[in-house]
Coordinates of C-alpha atoms and ligand atoms in Angstrom, one line a residue:
M1331 CA -21.9 5.1 11.6
H1332 CA -19.7 2.6 8.6
K1333 CA -19.4 5.9 6.5
L1334 CA -17.6 8.1 9.5
T1335 CA -13.8 8.9 8.8
L1336 CA -12.1 7.9 11.7
K1337 CA -12.0 11.5 13.3
E1338 CA -15.9 11.7 12.9
L1339 CA -15.8 8.5 14.9
S1340 CA -12.9 9.8 17.5
A1341 CA -15.4 12.4 18.3
Q1342 CA -18.4 10.1 17.9
L1343 CA -16.6 8.0 20.6
Q1344 CA -15.1 10.4 23.2
A1345 CA -18.5 11.9 23.6
R1346 CA -19.7 8.1 24.3
K1347 CA -21.9 7.8 21.8
I1348 CA -21.3 4.8 20.7
S1349 CA -19.2 1.7 22.8
A1350 CA -15.7 0.0 20.5
T1351 CA -17.4 -2.6 21.4
E1352 CA -20.7 -1.3 19.1
L1353 CA -18.4 -0.2 16.8
A1354 CA -16.4 -3.4 16.5
T1355 CA -19.8 -5.1 16.2
L1356 CA -21.1 -3.3 13.4
F1357 CA -18.2 -3.8 11.4
L1358 CA -18.3 -7.6 12.1
D1359 CA -21.1 -7.8 10.7
R1360 CA -20.4 -6.3 7.6
I1361 CA -17.4 -7.7 6.7
E1362 CA -19.4 -11.6 7.0
A1363 CA -22.4 -10.3 4.8
S1364 CA -19.6 -9.3 2.4
D1365 CA -18.4 -11.4 -0.7
L1366 CA -15.5 -9.4 -1.5
N1367 CA -13.4 -11.6 -0.4
A1368 CA -11.5 -8.8 1.2
F1369 CA -10.5 -10.8 4.2
L1370 CA -8.5 -14.0 5.6
H1371 CA -8.6 -14.0 8.9
V1372 CA -11.7 -13.1 11.2
D1373 CA -12.1 -13.5 14.6
R1374 CA -14.9 -11.8 16.5
A1375 CA -13.6 -13.1 20.4
L1376 CA -10.6 -11.9 19.2
T1377 CA -11.9 -8.3 18.3
L1378 CA -14.4 -7.7 21.0
A1379 CA -11.4 -8.5 23.2
Q1380 CA -9.8 -5.5 21.9
A1381 CA -12.3 -3.6 22.1
Q1382 CA -14.1 -4.0 25.5
A1383 CA -10.0 -3.3 26.6
A1384 CA -10.7 0.1 25.1
D1385 CA -14.5 0.8 25.8
A1386 CA -11.9 0.5 29.4
R1387 CA -9.6 2.4 28.4
L1388 CA -12.5 5.2 27.4
A1389 CA -13.6 5.0 30.4
G1390 CA -10.9 5.6 32.4
N1391 CA -10.1 8.4 30.1
E1392 CA -6.5 7.7 28.8
A1393 CA -7.6 7.6 25.1
G1394 CA -5.8 8.9 22.9
P1395 CA -7.1 10.3 19.1
L1396 CA -7.2 6.6 17.9
T1397 CA -8.1 4.4 21.0
G1398 CA -11.5 2.6 20.3
I1399 CA -10.8 2.5 16.0
P1400 CA -11.5 -0.1 14.6
I1401 CA -8.8 -1.6 11.8
A1402 CA -7.8 -4.1 9.9
H1403 CA -4.3 -5.1 9.0
K1404 CA -2.5 -6.5 5.7
D1405 CA -1.9 -10.0 6.4
I1406 CA 1.7 -9.4 5.1
F1407 CA 2.4 -7.9 8.5
V1408 CA 2.5 -10.4 11.4
T1409 CA -0.2 -10.5 14.1
R1410 CA 0.6 -13.4 17.0
N1411 CA -3.3 -13.7 17.0
W1412 CA -4.5 -13.7 14.1
R1413 CA -2.6 -16.0 11.2
T1414 CA -0.1 -14.5 8.7
T1415 CA -0.4 -16.1 5.4
A1416 CA 1.2 -13.0 3.3
G1417 CA -1.5 -14.5 0.2
S1418 CA 0.2 -17.6 0.1
R1419 CA -0.1 -21.5 1.0
M1420 CA 3.3 -21.7 1.7
L1421 CA 1.8 -19.7 5.2
Q1422 CA -1.5 -21.6 5.1
D1423 CA -1.5 -21.9 8.7
Y1424 CA 1.5 -20.2 10.0
V1425 CA 0.8 -18.1 13.6
S1426 CA 3.8 -15.8 14.1
P1427 CA 5.1 -15.9 18.1
F1428 CA 5.2 -12.2 17.4
D1429 CA 3.0 -9.0 16.2
A1430 CA 4.8 -6.3 14.0
T1431 CA 6.4 -3.3 14.9
V1432 CA 3.1 -1.5 12.9
V1433 CA 0.6 -4.1 14.6
E1434 CA 2.7 -3.3 18.3
Q1435 CA 2.3 0.5 17.8
F1436 CA -1.9 0.3 16.3
N1437 CA -2.4 -1.8 19.0
A1438 CA -0.1 0.6 22.2
A1439 CA -2.7 2.9 20.3
G1440 CA -6.1 1.2 21.6
T1441 CA -7.3 1.1 17.7
V1442 CA -9.2 -2.8 17.6
T1443 CA -8.0 -5.4 14.8
L1444 CA -11.1 -6.2 12.6
G1445 CA -9.0 -9.8 11.3
K1446 CA -6.0 -9.8 7.9
L1447 CA -6.6 -8.6 4.6
N1448 CA -6.2 -10.6 1.6
C1449 CA -3.5 -9.0 -0.5
D1450 CA -1.4 -10.8 -3.3
E1451 CA 1.4 -13.3 -2.5
F1452 CA 4.2 -12.2 -0.8
A1453 CA 2.7 -8.5 -1.5
M1454 CA 3.9 -9.6 -5.2
G1455 CA 1.4 -8.4 -8.9
S1456 CA -1.0 -5.0 -9.3
S1457 CA -4.5 -6.9 -9.2
N1458 CA -4.1 -8.9 -5.9
E1459 CA -4.5 -11.8 -8.1
N1460 CA -2.1 -13.8 -7.1
S1461 CA -3.6 -14.5 -4.1
F1462 CA -3.8 -18.3 -2.7
Y1463 CA -6.6 -17.2 -1.7
G1464 CA -7.9 -16.2 -4.7
P1465 CA -9.0 -12.8 -5.6
V1466 CA -10.5 -10.2 -4.3
K1467 CA -13.9 -7.5 -6.3
N1468 CA -13.6 -3.9 -6.5
P1469 CA -16.9 -3.1 -4.6
W1470 CA -17.0 -0.1 -6.9
D1471 CA -17.8 -3.4 -9.9
K1472 CA -17.6 -6.5 -8.6
T1473 CA -15.8 -8.4 -12.4
A1474 CA -12.9 -5.9 -11.4
I1475 CA -10.0 -6.5 -10.2
P1476 CA -9.4 -3.9 -7.1
G1477 CA -5.9 -3.6 -7.9
G1478 CA -2.8 -4.9 -5.5
S1479 CA -0.7 -6.1 -4.3
S1480 CA -2.8 -4.8 -1.0
G1481 CA -6.4 -5.5 -3.4
G1482 CA -7.9 -6.8 0.3
S1483 CA -7.2 -3.2 2.2
A1484 CA -8.8 -0.9 -0.7
A1485 CA -11.8 -2.5 -1.2
A1486 CA -12.5 -3.3 2.6
V1487 CA -12.0 0.4 3.1
A1488 CA -13.9 1.5 -0.2
A1489 CA -17.0 -1.0 0.7
R1490 CA -16.8 0.5 4.2
L1491 CA -16.2 -2.7 5.3
A1492 CA -13.1 -0.9 8.4
P1493 CA -13.1 3.0 8.3
A1494 CA -8.9 2.6 8.2
A1495 CA -6.3 -0.8 7.1
T1496 CA -2.6 -1.0 7.0
A1497 CA -1.0 -1.8 3.7
T1498 CA 2.2 -1.9 1.9
D1499 CA 3.7 -0.6 -0.8
T1500 CA 6.8 -2.0 -2.7
G1501 CA 6.5 -0.3 -5.9
G1502 CA 2.8 1.0 -6.3
S1503 CA 0.5 -1.4 -3.9
I1504 CA -1.0 1.0 -1.4
R1505 CA -1.8 3.9 -4.1
Q1506 CA -2.5 1.8 -6.9
P1507 CA -5.3 -0.5 -5.1
A1508 CA -6.5 2.8 -3.2
S1509 CA -6.9 4.7 -6.5
L1510 CA -8.6 1.6 -8.1
C1511 CA -10.8 1.7 -5.1
G1512 CA -12.0 5.6 -5.1
V1513 CA -9.4 5.8 -1.6
T1514 CA -6.9 7.3 0.1
G1515 CA -3.5 6.2 1.0
I1516 CA -0.2 7.4 1.4
K1517 CA 2.9 5.6 0.8
P1518 CA 5.5 7.7 3.3
T1519 CA 9.0 8.4 3.0
Y1520 CA 11.5 4.4 2.8
G1521 CA 12.3 3.6 6.0
S1522 CA 9.4 5.8 8.2
V1523 CA 7.5 3.1 9.2
S1524 CA 9.0 0.3 10.4
R1525 CA 9.7 -2.9 8.7
Y1526 CA 10.3 -5.0 11.4
G1527 CA 7.4 -8.0 10.9
M1528 CA 6.2 -7.1 7.9
I1529 CA 6.5 -10.0 5.9
A1530 CA 9.9 -9.0 3.4
F1531 CA 9.6 -8.8 -0.3
A1532 CA 11.8 -6.2 -1.8
S1533 CA 13.7 -4.1 1.1
S1534 CA 15.3 -1.8 0.0
L1535 CA 12.0 -0.6 -1.7
D1536 CA 9.4 -2.0 0.7
Q1537 CA 7.5 0.3 3.2
G1538 CA 4.1 0.2 5.4
G1539 CA 1.6 3.0 4.9
P1540 CA -2.0 3.2 5.6
I1541 CA -5.1 3.6 3.8
A1542 CA -8.4 5.7 4.4
K1543 CA -10.7 7.6 3.4
T1544 CA -9.7 11.3 3.5
A1545 CA -5.4 12.4 4.2
E1546 CA -6.7 14.1 7.3
D1547 CA -7.6 10.4 8.6
C1548 CA -4.2 9.0 6.4
G1549 CA -2.4 11.3 9.6
L1550 CA -4.0 9.8 11.8
L1551 CA -2.5 6.9 11.3
L1552 CA 0.8 8.6 9.7
N1553 CA 0.9 9.7 14.0
A1554 CA 0.4 6.0 15.2
M1555 CA 2.9 4.0 12.8
T1556 CA 5.7 5.5 12.2
G1557 CA 9.1 5.6 14.4
F1558 CA 12.2 4.2 14.6
D1559 CA 12.8 0.5 15.4
E1560 CA 16.0 -0.2 16.8
R1561 CA 14.7 -4.3 15.0
D1562 CA 14.6 -1.9 11.6
S1563 CA 18.6 -1.5 10.1
T1564 CA 16.8 0.9 7.8
S1565 CA 14.8 3.1 10.6
L1566 CA 14.9 6.0 10.0
Q1567 CA 15.9 8.1 13.3
R1568 CA 13.8 11.1 13.1
P1569 CA 11.7 12.7 16.4
K1570 CA 7.6 12.3 16.3
E1571 CA 6.0 14.2 14.1
D1572 CA 2.2 15.5 13.6
F1573 CA 1.8 14.6 10.3
T1574 CA -1.9 16.5 10.7
R1575 CA -0.2 20.1 11.7
S1576 CA 0.0 21.2 8.5
L1577 CA -3.7 20.2 6.9
N1578 CA -5.6 23.8 7.2
Q1579 CA -2.8 25.8 5.4
S1580 CA -3.5 27.8 2.1
L1581 CA -2.5 26.9 -1.3
Q1582 CA -2.2 29.9 -2.8
G1583 CA 1.4 29.8 -4.1
L1584 CA 2.1 26.3 -4.2
R1585 CA 4.0 25.4 -8.2
I1586 CA 2.6 21.7 -8.9
G1587 CA 4.8 19.7 -11.0
V1588 CA 3.3 18.2 -13.8
P1589 CA 6.1 15.8 -15.7
K1590 CA 5.1 15.3 -19.5
E1591 CA 6.1 11.6 -19.2
F1592 CA 3.3 10.7 -17.4
F1593 CA 1.3 11.8 -19.9
G1594 CA 2.2 10.0 -23.3
A1595 CA 0.4 7.2 -25.3
G1596 CA 0.2 5.2 -22.1
L1597 CA -2.2 7.0 -20.4
A1598 CA -6.2 6.7 -20.4
A1599 CA -8.0 9.2 -22.2
D1600 CA -10.5 9.1 -19.0
V1601 CA -8.2 9.0 -16.7
E1602 CA -6.3 11.8 -18.1
A1603 CA -9.4 13.8 -18.2
A1604 CA -10.0 13.2 -14.5
V1605 CA -6.2 13.9 -13.4
R1606 CA -6.4 17.3 -15.3
G1607 CA -9.9 18.3 -14.0
A1608 CA -8.1 17.7 -10.9
L1609 CA -5.6 19.6 -11.5
A1610 CA -7.7 22.4 -12.9
E1611 CA -9.8 22.6 -9.2
F1612 CA -5.5 22.9 -8.0
E1613 CA -5.5 25.7 -9.4
K1614 CA -8.5 27.5 -8.2
L1615 CA -7.0 26.6 -4.5
G1616 CA -4.2 28.8 -6.2
A1617 CA -1.7 26.8 -6.8
T1618 CA 0.6 27.2 -10.4
L1619 CA 1.4 24.2 -12.4
V1620 CA 4.8 24.0 -13.7
D1621 CA 5.9 21.7 -17.4
I1622 CA 8.8 19.2 -15.3
S1623 CA 10.5 16.4 -16.9
L1624 CA 11.5 13.2 -15.5
P1625 CA 12.5 11.6 -18.0
K1626 CA 14.0 8.5 -16.5
T1627 CA 10.5 7.1 -15.7
E1628 CA 10.5 4.8 -18.8
L1629 CA 13.6 2.9 -17.1
S1630 CA 11.9 2.6 -14.5
I1631 CA 10.1 -1.1 -15.0
P1632 CA 13.3 -2.7 -16.1
V1633 CA 15.2 -1.0 -13.1
Y1634 CA 12.4 -2.5 -10.5
Y1635 CA 11.8 -6.0 -12.0
V1636 CA 15.5 -6.5 -11.5
I1637 CA 15.7 -4.7 -8.4
A1638 CA 12.7 -6.0 -6.1
P1639 CA 12.7 -9.9 -8.1
A1640 CA 16.5 -10.0 -7.2
E1641 CA 15.9 -9.0 -4.0
A1642 CA 13.0 -11.3 -3.3
S1643 CA 14.9 -14.5 -4.6
S1644 CA 16.9 -13.4 -1.5
N1645 CA 14.4 -13.3 1.4
L1646 CA 12.5 -16.0 0.2
S1647 CA 15.3 -18.3 1.0
R1648 CA 13.7 -18.3 4.3
F1649 CA 10.7 -20.4 2.7
D1650 CA 12.3 -23.8 2.9
G1651 CA 10.1 -25.9 4.4
V1652 CA 12.2 -26.1 7.2
R1653 CA 12.1 -23.4 9.6
Y1654 CA 8.1 -21.5 8.7
G1655 CA 5.2 -22.5 6.5
H1656 CA 4.4 -25.1 4.2
R1657 CA 6.3 -28.5 4.3
A1658 CA 6.3 -31.6 1.6
A1659 CA 4.5 -34.6 3.0
D1660 CA 7.1 -37.0 0.5
Y1661 CA 10.3 -36.2 0.0
K1662 CA 13.5 -38.5 -0.3
D1663 CA 16.0 -36.5 0.6
L1664 CA 16.8 -33.3 2.5
A1665 CA 17.5 -31.4 -1.1
D1666 CA 14.2 -33.1 -2.2
M1667 CA 12.4 -31.5 0.4
Y1668 CA 13.7 -28.1 0.2
K1669 CA 12.5 -28.7 -3.9
K1670 CA 9.3 -29.4 -2.9
S1671 CA 8.1 -27.9 -0.3
R1672 CA 9.2 -24.8 -2.1
A1673 CA 7.5 -26.1 -5.5
E1674 CA 4.4 -27.1 -3.5
G1675 CA 3.7 -23.8 -1.8
F1676 CA 4.7 -21.1 -3.6
G1677 CA 2.4 -19.4 -6.6
D1678 CA 3.8 -18.9 -10.9
E1679 CA 4.5 -15.2 -10.2
V1680 CA 6.2 -15.7 -7.0
K1681 CA 8.4 -18.4 -8.9
R1682 CA 8.7 -16.0 -12.1
R1683 CA 10.4 -13.4 -9.9
I1684 CA 12.7 -16.4 -7.9
L1685 CA 14.0 -17.1 -10.7
V1686 CA 15.0 -13.9 -12.6
G1687 CA 16.3 -12.8 -9.3
S1688 CA 18.3 -15.6 -9.2
Y1689 CA 19.6 -14.8 -12.5
V1690 CA 20.4 -11.8 -12.5
L1691 CA 22.3 -12.0 -9.2
S1692 CA 24.2 -14.9 -10.4
H1693 CA 27.6 -15.0 -11.4
G1694 CA 28.0 -13.1 -15.1
Y1695 CA 25.3 -11.6 -14.9
Y1696 CA 25.2 -9.8 -12.0
D1697 CA 27.0 -6.7 -13.9
A1698 CA 25.4 -6.8 -16.6
Y1699 CA 21.8 -6.4 -15.0
Y1700 CA 21.8 -5.5 -11.5
L1701 CA 24.5 -3.2 -10.8
Q1702 CA 23.2 -2.0 -13.3
A1703 CA 19.9 -1.5 -12.6
Q1704 CA 21.3 0.6 -9.2
K1705 CA 23.5 3.1 -10.5
I1706 CA 19.6 3.9 -12.9
R1707 CA 18.0 4.3 -9.9
R1708 CA 20.1 7.0 -8.5
L1709 CA 19.6 8.4 -12.2
I1710 CA 16.1 8.0 -11.4
A1711 CA 16.6 9.5 -8.1
Q1712 CA 18.7 12.6 -9.5
D1713 CA 15.1 13.7 -11.7
F1714 CA 13.4 13.4 -8.9
Q1715 CA 16.1 16.0 -6.8
S1716 CA 16.3 17.8 -9.9
A1717 CA 13.0 18.9 -9.7
L1718 CA 11.8 19.2 -6.3
A1719 CA 15.0 19.9 -4.6
G1720 CA 18.1 22.7 -4.8
P1721 CA 18.3 26.2 -5.4
D1722 CA 16.9 25.5 -9.4
R1723 CA 13.9 23.4 -7.5
Q1724 CA 10.8 23.9 -10.1
C1725 CA 8.0 22.7 -8.1
D1726 CA 7.0 22.3 -4.1
V1727 CA 4.8 18.4 -5.3
I1728 CA 4.5 17.0 -7.9
M1729 CA 0.9 15.1 -9.4
G1730 CA -0.1 12.8 -12.0
P1731 CA -2.3 9.2 -12.7
V1732 CA -1.3 6.8 -11.1
S1733 CA -2.2 3.8 -12.8
P1734 CA -2.6 4.5 -16.8
T1735 CA -6.2 3.0 -16.7
V1736 CA -9.3 2.1 -14.6
A1737 CA -9.4 -1.2 -13.1
W1738 CA -9.5 -4.0 -15.5
D1739 CA -11.8 -6.6 -15.9
L1740 CA -11.3 -9.6 -13.2
G1741 CA -9.1 -12.4 -15.4
D1742 CA -7.7 -9.7 -18.3
K1743 CA -4.5 -9.9 -17.8
T1744 CA -3.6 -13.4 -15.7
D1745 CA -2.1 -14.8 -18.7
D1746 CA 0.0 -11.9 -19.4
P1747 CA 3.0 -11.0 -16.4
V1748 CA 4.7 -8.2 -19.0
A1749 CA 0.9 -6.2 -19.3
N1750 CA 0.9 -6.2 -15.8
Y1751 CA 4.0 -4.7 -14.8
L1752 CA 3.4 -2.1 -17.6
A1753 CA 0.4 -0.6 -15.5
D1754 CA 3.4 -0.5 -12.7
I1755 CA 4.5 2.4 -14.9
F1756 CA 3.6 6.0 -12.9
T1757 CA 4.3 3.9 -9.3
L1758 CA 7.6 3.0 -9.4
S1759 CA 10.2 5.4 -10.4
T1760 CA 8.5 7.2 -6.5
S1761 CA 9.5 3.6 -4.4
L1762 CA 13.0 3.4 -6.7
A1763 CA 13.6 6.9 -5.2
G1764 CA 12.2 6.3 -2.0
L1765 CA 9.8 9.0 -1.9
P1766 CA 6.5 9.7 -0.5
G1767 CA 3.8 9.4 -3.2
M1768 CA -0.2 9.4 -2.5
S1769 CA -3.0 8.7 -4.3
I1770 CA -6.7 10.4 -3.6
P1771 CA -9.6 9.9 -5.4
C1772 CA -10.1 12.3 -8.2
G1773 CA -13.3 11.0 -10.3
F1774 CA -14.5 8.3 -12.3
G1775 CA -13.3 6.8 -15.4
Q1776 CA -16.1 7.0 -18.8
G1777 CA -17.6 4.0 -20.2
E1778 CA -19.2 2.3 -17.3
K1779 CA -19.6 -0.9 -17.4
N1780 CA -21.0 -3.2 -13.8
G1781 CA -20.1 -0.2 -11.9
K1782 CA -18.2 3.1 -11.9
R1783 CA -14.4 2.8 -11.7
P1784 CA -12.9 5.5 -9.5
V1785 CA -9.8 7.7 -10.5
G1786 CA -6.7 8.4 -8.6
L1787 CA -4.5 11.7 -8.4
Q1788 CA -1.0 10.7 -7.3
I1789 CA 0.5 13.4 -4.8
I1790 CA 4.8 13.0 -4.9
G1791 CA 6.8 15.5 -2.5
N1792 CA 10.6 15.2 -1.3
Y1793 CA 11.7 12.9 1.3
F1794 CA 9.9 13.8 4.7
D1795 CA 7.2 16.2 3.1
E1796 CA 4.3 14.0 4.1
A1797 CA 2.6 16.6 5.9
R1798 CA 3.0 19.1 3.3
L1799 CA 1.4 16.1 1.0
L1800 CA -1.4 15.4 3.3
N1801 CA -2.4 19.2 3.4
V1802 CA -2.2 19.7 0.0
A1803 CA -4.7 16.7 -0.9
H1804 CA -6.7 17.5 2.7
Q1805 CA -7.1 21.2 1.1
F1806 CA -8.2 19.7 -2.5
Q1807 CA -10.9 17.1 0.2
Q1808 CA -12.3 20.5 1.5
A1809 CA -12.9 22.0 -1.7
T1810 CA -14.4 18.7 -3.3
D1811 CA -16.7 14.9 -2.9
W1812 CA -14.9 12.5 -4.9
H1813 CA -13.8 10.8 -1.6
L1814 CA -16.8 10.7 -0.1
R1815 CA -18.0 8.6 -2.8
E1816 CA -19.4 4.7 -2.1
P1817 CA -19.7 2.3 -4.2
A1818 CA -23.3 1.2 -4.6
Ligands
LIG2178 N1 3.0 -4.1 -8.7 C1 4.3 -4.4 -8.3 C2 4.7 -5.7 -8.5 O1 4.8 -6.4 -8.7 C3 4.5 -3.5 -7.2 C4 3.7 -4.6 -5.5 C5 3.5 -3.6 -4.0 O2 4.2 -2.7 -4.1 N2 4.5 -4.6 -3.5 O3 5.2 -5.9 -7.7

């Protein structure tokens, strides 16, 4: 049962072959037996109460496609009933007085919450090693990182501890862990998923999305989690859409842009081989490959690592020891209380980003760094528009690697923040442009250590082209079985 997709589980629930309570119990047992550190908070009684409510809806024929489906939430979405820590000591005992919009939407759809998932502190990281609660292990090889910041989400789905999970992506945090754990994830167009109750990292970039086994499941999850929310000032006012509406369209004539900047010297040979293999598969499905250029790709690292810390330094000023979370036990006066509470509550990477962010926003440096970064951000977005839009558009979607290498060893880059930042090279530009992007499993790296290490293919589309991305991914998943492979 734990191997089934959401689509299949839903059919089992509707046919009364299994109850929501039995299904939740099965996954809770798997979570309890797991040693991956993917979950931070589990509460059996709360989960089973939700499952019973779902069973009542199923019995009363009031069920939707997700009623009774177990799901786990990244611990960056606030929940009224489970603690919310954002992977930080700062919020160690924090219980939110309300549910994030995304959580509300899933509750309304009748999903059953299995618990909260580990992540990098305030979603800052690419390896999940910045969590105050310890790293998550990659289920394919427990000596490897799962990716980050949504490492718990990707590892939980890969290890079949949950059939689906929520995640967030500011600069790659859905796509990169999905890639390194061999599961499917999509970051929709910026503004599609409400940020209300999603603990803020960099507000102009943060975007929620799902991680699941298949593209079809991601479509079902997006149907539930997108939509206008007046409580989020950047939420898009668009009619509800069915993201699964074009899954079965043929890929005949699809033009796939292959950016040369995604296949340069920094790309590991084994990742390139798996990605090229996937591109060849798409040609068999009727698509044509078009060489394109996204010349500003390289600049996405410095631009992102100015803008994201700048926004983070502002967002994180709310953690002052007064209103939320950790407060130091001993202090002389108010200023000392702020200082000590923040010094104790935040980890090294978060402090580094607050410092960088405060620096680039300060008088005299604002024009040199922050403003400059904003200008180049616009140029990065224009690179994509000249490939994907307008009368001279070259392609319908763009494909390339998600991560330049397979998952690295736990501990390998912990002393070198810049090495971590460089690994974000292929995901940051999509985020800076606000475009939808996804990752699907497409093979494994060479050189097995204590297990295989998965490779993901990135598929990027123009604004609001999620249904097309899911169609492209679904057709690939109908023709291949990478997405069905499971860790030992
Ligand atoms: N790895 C990137 C960072 O550390 C992206 C994180 C994210 O998308 N939340 O900022």
